[in-house]
Tab-separated table of C-alpha atoms and ligand atoms in Angstrom:
chain	number	residue	atom	x	y	z
A	1	MET	CA	81.559	134.304	95.093
A	2	SER	CA	79.811	130.984	94.658
A	3	ARG	CA	79.024	128.917	97.719
A	4	GLY	CA	81.333	126.056	98.596
A	5	LYS	CA	80.311	122.429	98.302
A	6	PHE	CA	79.381	120.371	101.346
A	7	ILE	CA	80.566	116.749	101.400
A	8	THR	CA	79.976	114.341	104.276
A	9	PHE	CA	81.553	110.943	104.996
A	10	GLU	CA	79.553	108.162	106.638
A	11	GLY	CA	79.894	104.518	107.538
A	12	CYS	CA	79.970	102.077	110.446
A	13	ASP	CA	82.478	102.424	113.262
A	14	GLY	CA	85.847	101.173	112.030
A	15	CYS	CA	84.996	101.427	108.311
A	16	GLY	CA	88.265	103.242	107.542
A	17	LYS	CA	86.849	106.774	107.461
A	18	SER	CA	89.736	108.337	109.416
A	19	THR	CA	92.350	106.915	107.056
A	20	GLN	CA	90.379	108.216	104.072
A	21	LEU	CA	90.028	111.678	105.587
A	22	LYS	CA	93.813	111.914	106.090
A	23	THR	CA	94.333	111.091	102.413
A	24	TRP	CA	91.728	113.695	101.458
A	25	SER	CA	93.487	116.324	103.526
A	26	GLU	CA	96.771	115.672	101.682
A	27	TYR	CA	95.051	115.600	98.296
A	28	LEU	CA	93.088	118.841	98.733
A	29	THR	CA	96.109	120.679	100.101
A	30	ALA	CA	98.281	119.456	97.210
A	31	GLN	CA	95.595	120.546	94.719
A	32	GLY	CA	95.307	123.984	96.337
A	33	ILE	CA	91.563	123.492	96.886
A	34	GLU	CA	90.358	125.761	99.690
A	35	HIS	CA	88.648	123.576	102.248
A	36	ILE	CA	87.965	122.858	105.896
A	37	PHE	CA	87.739	119.530	107.681
A	38	THR	CA	85.318	119.133	110.503
A	39	ARG	CA	83.499	116.396	112.378
A	40	GLU	CA	80.281	115.514	114.152
A	41	PRO	CA	79.586	115.423	116.943
A	42	GLY	CA	82.025	118.271	117.532
A	43	GLY	CA	83.811	120.816	115.412
A	44	GLY	CA	83.621	123.812	117.785
A	45	LYS	CA	83.846	124.665	121.506
A	46	ILE	CA	80.205	123.980	122.417
A	47	SER	CA	79.716	121.014	120.097
A	48	GLU	CA	82.989	119.426	121.302
A	49	ALA	CA	81.681	119.781	124.883
A	50	ILE	CA	78.461	117.993	123.824
A	51	ARG	CA	80.615	115.329	122.131
A	52	GLU	CA	82.357	114.661	125.456
A	53	ILE	CA	78.978	113.994	127.123
A	54	LEU	CA	77.801	111.771	124.247
A	55	LEU	CA	80.893	109.581	123.959
A	56	ASN	CA	81.768	109.338	127.660
A	57	GLY	CA	81.643	105.695	128.764
A	58	LYS	CA	80.322	106.829	132.182
A	59	ASN	CA	77.035	108.101	130.690
A	60	MET	CA	75.418	104.704	130.171
A	61	GLU	CA	72.063	105.824	131.644
A	62	MET	CA	71.467	108.381	128.867
A	63	THR	CA	68.059	107.901	127.242
A	64	ASP	CA	67.833	107.376	123.490
A	65	GLU	CA	65.798	110.583	123.179
A	66	CYS	CA	68.381	112.625	125.082
A	67	GLU	CA	71.134	111.158	122.901
A	68	ALA	CA	69.311	112.061	119.669
A	69	LEU	CA	68.568	115.583	120.916
A	70	LEU	CA	72.202	116.136	121.926
A	71	TYR	CA	73.423	115.073	118.469
A	72	ALA	CA	70.927	117.472	116.907
A	73	ALA	CA	71.943	120.274	119.304
A	74	ALA	CA	75.645	119.734	118.543
A	75	ARG	CA	74.759	119.800	114.826
A	76	ALA	CA	72.872	123.118	115.013
A	77	GLN	CA	75.814	124.772	116.786
A	78	HIS	CA	78.359	123.220	114.429
A	79	LEU	CA	76.468	124.394	111.334
A	80	ALA	CA	76.460	127.954	112.655
A	81	ASP	CA	80.068	127.931	113.954
A	82	ARG	CA	81.918	126.157	111.191
A	83	VAL	CA	79.883	124.965	108.211
A	84	GLU	CA	77.987	128.105	107.188
A	85	PRO	CA	80.988	130.492	107.482
A	86	ALA	CA	83.115	128.186	105.303
A	87	LEU	CA	80.405	127.541	102.685
A	88	SER	CA	79.622	131.226	102.373
A	89	ALA	CA	83.356	131.950	101.958
A	90	GLY	CA	83.312	129.561	98.976
A	91	LYS	CA	85.258	126.802	100.718
A	92	LEU	CA	84.737	123.094	100.328
A	93	VAL	CA	83.512	121.588	103.618
A	94	ILE	CA	84.387	117.983	104.385
A	95	CYS	CA	82.541	116.668	107.409
A	96	ASP	CA	83.238	113.400	109.224
A	97	ARG	CA	79.643	112.187	109.882
A	98	TYR	CA	76.455	114.223	109.691
A	99	VAL	CA	72.675	113.863	109.838
A	100	ASP	CA	72.673	110.433	108.136
A	101	SER	CA	74.488	109.116	111.218
A	102	SER	CA	71.513	110.258	113.306
A	103	PHE	CA	69.144	108.226	111.118
A	104	ALA	CA	71.449	105.196	111.055
A	105	TYR	CA	72.390	105.203	114.778
A	106	GLN	CA	69.424	106.793	116.567
A	107	ALA	CA	66.574	105.574	114.308
A	108	TYR	CA	67.756	102.256	112.827
A	109	GLY	CA	70.203	101.448	115.663
A	110	ARG	CA	68.376	102.579	118.794
A	111	GLY	CA	64.866	102.203	117.372
A	112	LEU	CA	63.626	105.806	117.626
A	113	SER	CA	61.103	106.786	114.962
A	114	LYS	CA	62.466	108.281	111.750
A	115	GLU	CA	59.851	111.041	112.083
A	116	PHE	CA	61.260	112.080	115.463
A	117	VAL	CA	64.830	112.111	114.132
A	118	ALA	CA	63.707	114.080	111.052
A	119	LYS	CA	61.804	116.576	113.189
A	120	ILE	CA	64.665	117.396	115.548
A	121	ASN	CA	67.050	117.632	112.581
A	122	ALA	CA	64.779	119.716	110.354
A	123	PHE	CA	67.205	122.651	110.383
A	124	ALA	CA	69.985	120.467	108.968
A	125	LEU	CA	67.668	118.729	106.511
A	126	GLU	CA	66.058	121.884	105.155
A	127	ASN	CA	69.026	124.219	104.939
A	128	TYR	CA	72.154	122.102	104.941
A	129	LEU	CA	71.712	118.895	103.044
A	130	PRO	CA	75.121	117.813	101.684
A	131	ASP	CA	75.920	118.041	97.973
A	132	ALA	CA	77.308	114.532	98.291
A	133	THR	CA	77.513	111.926	101.028
A	134	VAL	CA	80.209	109.267	100.777
A	135	PHE	CA	79.137	105.957	102.338
A	136	ILE	CA	82.134	103.716	102.960
A	137	ASP	CA	80.407	100.381	102.629
A	138	LEU	CA	81.968	97.945	105.110
A	139	THR	CA	79.870	95.680	107.343
A	140	PRO	CA	80.422	95.881	111.125
A	141	GLU	CA	81.562	92.245	111.119
A	142	GLU	CA	84.345	93.131	108.674
A	143	ALA	CA	85.152	96.381	110.496
A	144	PHE	CA	85.386	94.783	113.932
A	145	ALA	CA	87.492	91.886	112.662
A	146	ARG	CA	89.938	94.481	111.371
A	147	LYS	CA	89.946	96.455	114.625
A	148	HIS	CA	90.347	93.412	116.915
A	149	GLY	CA	87.276	94.265	119.003
A	150	ALA	CA	85.651	97.400	120.377
A	151	ASP	CA	87.324	100.210	122.322
A	152	GLU	CA	86.369	99.602	125.979
A	153	ASN	CA	85.948	103.273	126.915
A	154	ASP	CA	83.646	104.255	124.128
A	155	ARG	CA	79.973	104.198	125.143
A	156	LEU	CA	78.760	103.673	121.593
A	157	GLU	CA	81.118	100.882	120.724
A	158	LYS	CA	79.883	98.999	123.798
A	159	ALA	CA	76.462	98.749	122.164
A	160	GLY	CA	77.208	95.347	120.585
A	161	MET	CA	77.155	93.702	117.210
A	162	ALA	CA	73.354	93.527	116.770
A	163	PHE	CA	73.207	97.311	117.186
A	164	HIS	CA	75.994	97.893	114.669
A	165	ARG	CA	74.324	95.540	112.192
A	166	ARG	CA	71.129	97.653	112.360
A	167	VAL	CA	73.241	100.798	111.869
A	168	TYR	CA	74.794	99.258	108.770
A	169	GLU	CA	71.380	98.324	107.416
A	170	GLY	CA	70.333	101.919	108.058
A	171	PHE	CA	73.168	103.363	105.997
A	172	ASP	CA	72.481	100.858	103.261
A	173	ALA	CA	68.790	101.862	103.148
A	174	LEU	CA	69.600	105.590	103.237
A	175	ALA	CA	72.056	105.215	100.349
A	176	LYS	CA	69.489	103.255	98.326
A	177	ALA	CA	66.777	105.840	99.012
A	178	GLU	CA	68.874	108.789	97.809
A	179	PRO	CA	71.180	107.544	95.059
A	180	GLU	CA	71.626	111.049	93.632
A	181	ARG	CA	73.186	112.325	96.889
A	182	PHE	CA	74.966	109.185	98.081
A	183	VAL	CA	78.271	107.935	96.734
A	184	ARG	CA	78.734	104.324	97.792
A	185	VAL	CA	82.311	103.057	97.825
A	186	ASN	CA	83.599	99.578	98.499
A	187	GLY	CA	85.154	99.573	101.996
A	188	LYS	CA	86.820	96.191	101.409
A	189	ASN	CA	89.154	97.768	98.898
A	190	THR	CA	92.666	99.030	99.817
A	191	PRO	CA	92.809	102.566	101.282
A	192	GLN	CA	94.223	103.867	97.975
A	193	GLY	CA	91.511	102.017	96.026
A	194	ILE	CA	88.782	103.512	98.219
A	195	PHE	CA	90.248	106.981	97.753
A	196	GLU	CA	90.380	106.626	93.967
A	197	GLU	CA	86.831	105.316	93.725
A	198	THR	CA	85.587	108.196	95.903
A	199	LEU	CA	87.512	110.810	93.911
A	200	ALA	CA	86.179	109.559	90.579
A	201	LYS	CA	82.583	109.465	91.847
A	202	LEU	CA	82.761	112.928	93.430
A	203	GLN	CA	84.221	114.371	90.233
A	204	GLU	CA	81.370	112.774	88.303
A	205	LYS	CA	78.951	114.629	90.587
A	206	ASN	CA	80.827	117.908	89.995
A	207	CYS	CA	81.631	118.213	93.665
A	208	LEU	CA	85.355	118.773	93.066
B	301	TYD	P1	83.834	108.827	116.671
B	301	TYD	O1	84.803	108.427	117.711
B	301	TYD	O2	84.044	110.129	115.951
B	301	TYD	O3	83.637	107.626	115.682
B	301	TYD	P2	83.963	107.445	114.165
B	301	TYD	O4	85.444	107.628	114.036
B	301	TYD	O5	83.478	106.061	113.871
B	301	TYD	O6	83.165	108.519	113.435
B	301	TYD	O7	82.400	108.842	117.363
B	301	TYD	C1	81.285	109.228	116.751
B	301	TYD	C2	80.199	108.278	117.188
B	301	TYD	O8	78.973	108.995	117.262
B	301	TYD	C3	80.011	107.145	116.214
B	301	TYD	O9	79.892	105.919	116.908
B	301	TYD	C4	78.672	107.461	115.580
B	301	TYD	C5	77.963	108.269	116.589
B	301	TYD	N1	76.983	109.226	116.048
B	301	TYD	C6	75.619	109.022	116.271
B	301	TYD	O10	75.220	108.046	116.912
B	301	TYD	N2	74.725	109.928	115.780
B	301	TYD	C7	75.111	111.037	115.084
B	301	TYD	O11	74.259	111.842	114.647
B	301	TYD	C8	76.528	111.232	114.855
B	301	TYD	C9	77.014	112.435	114.090
B	301	TYD	C10	77.424	110.307	115.364
């Protein structure tokens, strides 16, 4: 049996990723394409427990290094628990955020070095680089205007607009650096328009 494809979705907070993933779930089920949906941080018992620590609004004193290491730890567990079993069973894996979020948020956003982020994520980068990464291109200014402000309880969304702007610039740079892996779609489009653009571009890459 051939290995399944691995597709990740990325973008700034509030870029419309969740809406897209719901549409993808309906589409793949209707097409009878064997798949799993998963998310980072999270996707299994241990990685969901790490997610709780990372996103808890009470953990404001967490250092940037600890944060980056916890994302990488959650990722290692998630790859073993969910991603590898599905890929080796020939299933398509759709993952809501992955290692590019660590570069965008922890390196570009928080200011950690890219070398440090690459080093602690080497396992993901060497063995589990996605076949395609969809970047829903919507600036944080546009995303936050749509959402009517940040969610008060979410530690990351408290980080402020300057932080989210750096994260956006990070995704933009990552997508430019790896155009063969990244699929950039226009986040200002309607949800249906975004879905159709993504579908066409993933088909072009033979990912579906
Ligand atoms: P979540 O509520 O799932 O947000 P979203 O729906 O926007 O994906 O929270 C995930 C948060 O974790 C999001 O703000 C991005 C952040 N994150 C990192 O900072 N680094 C990472 O490596 C990952 C996977 C996520």
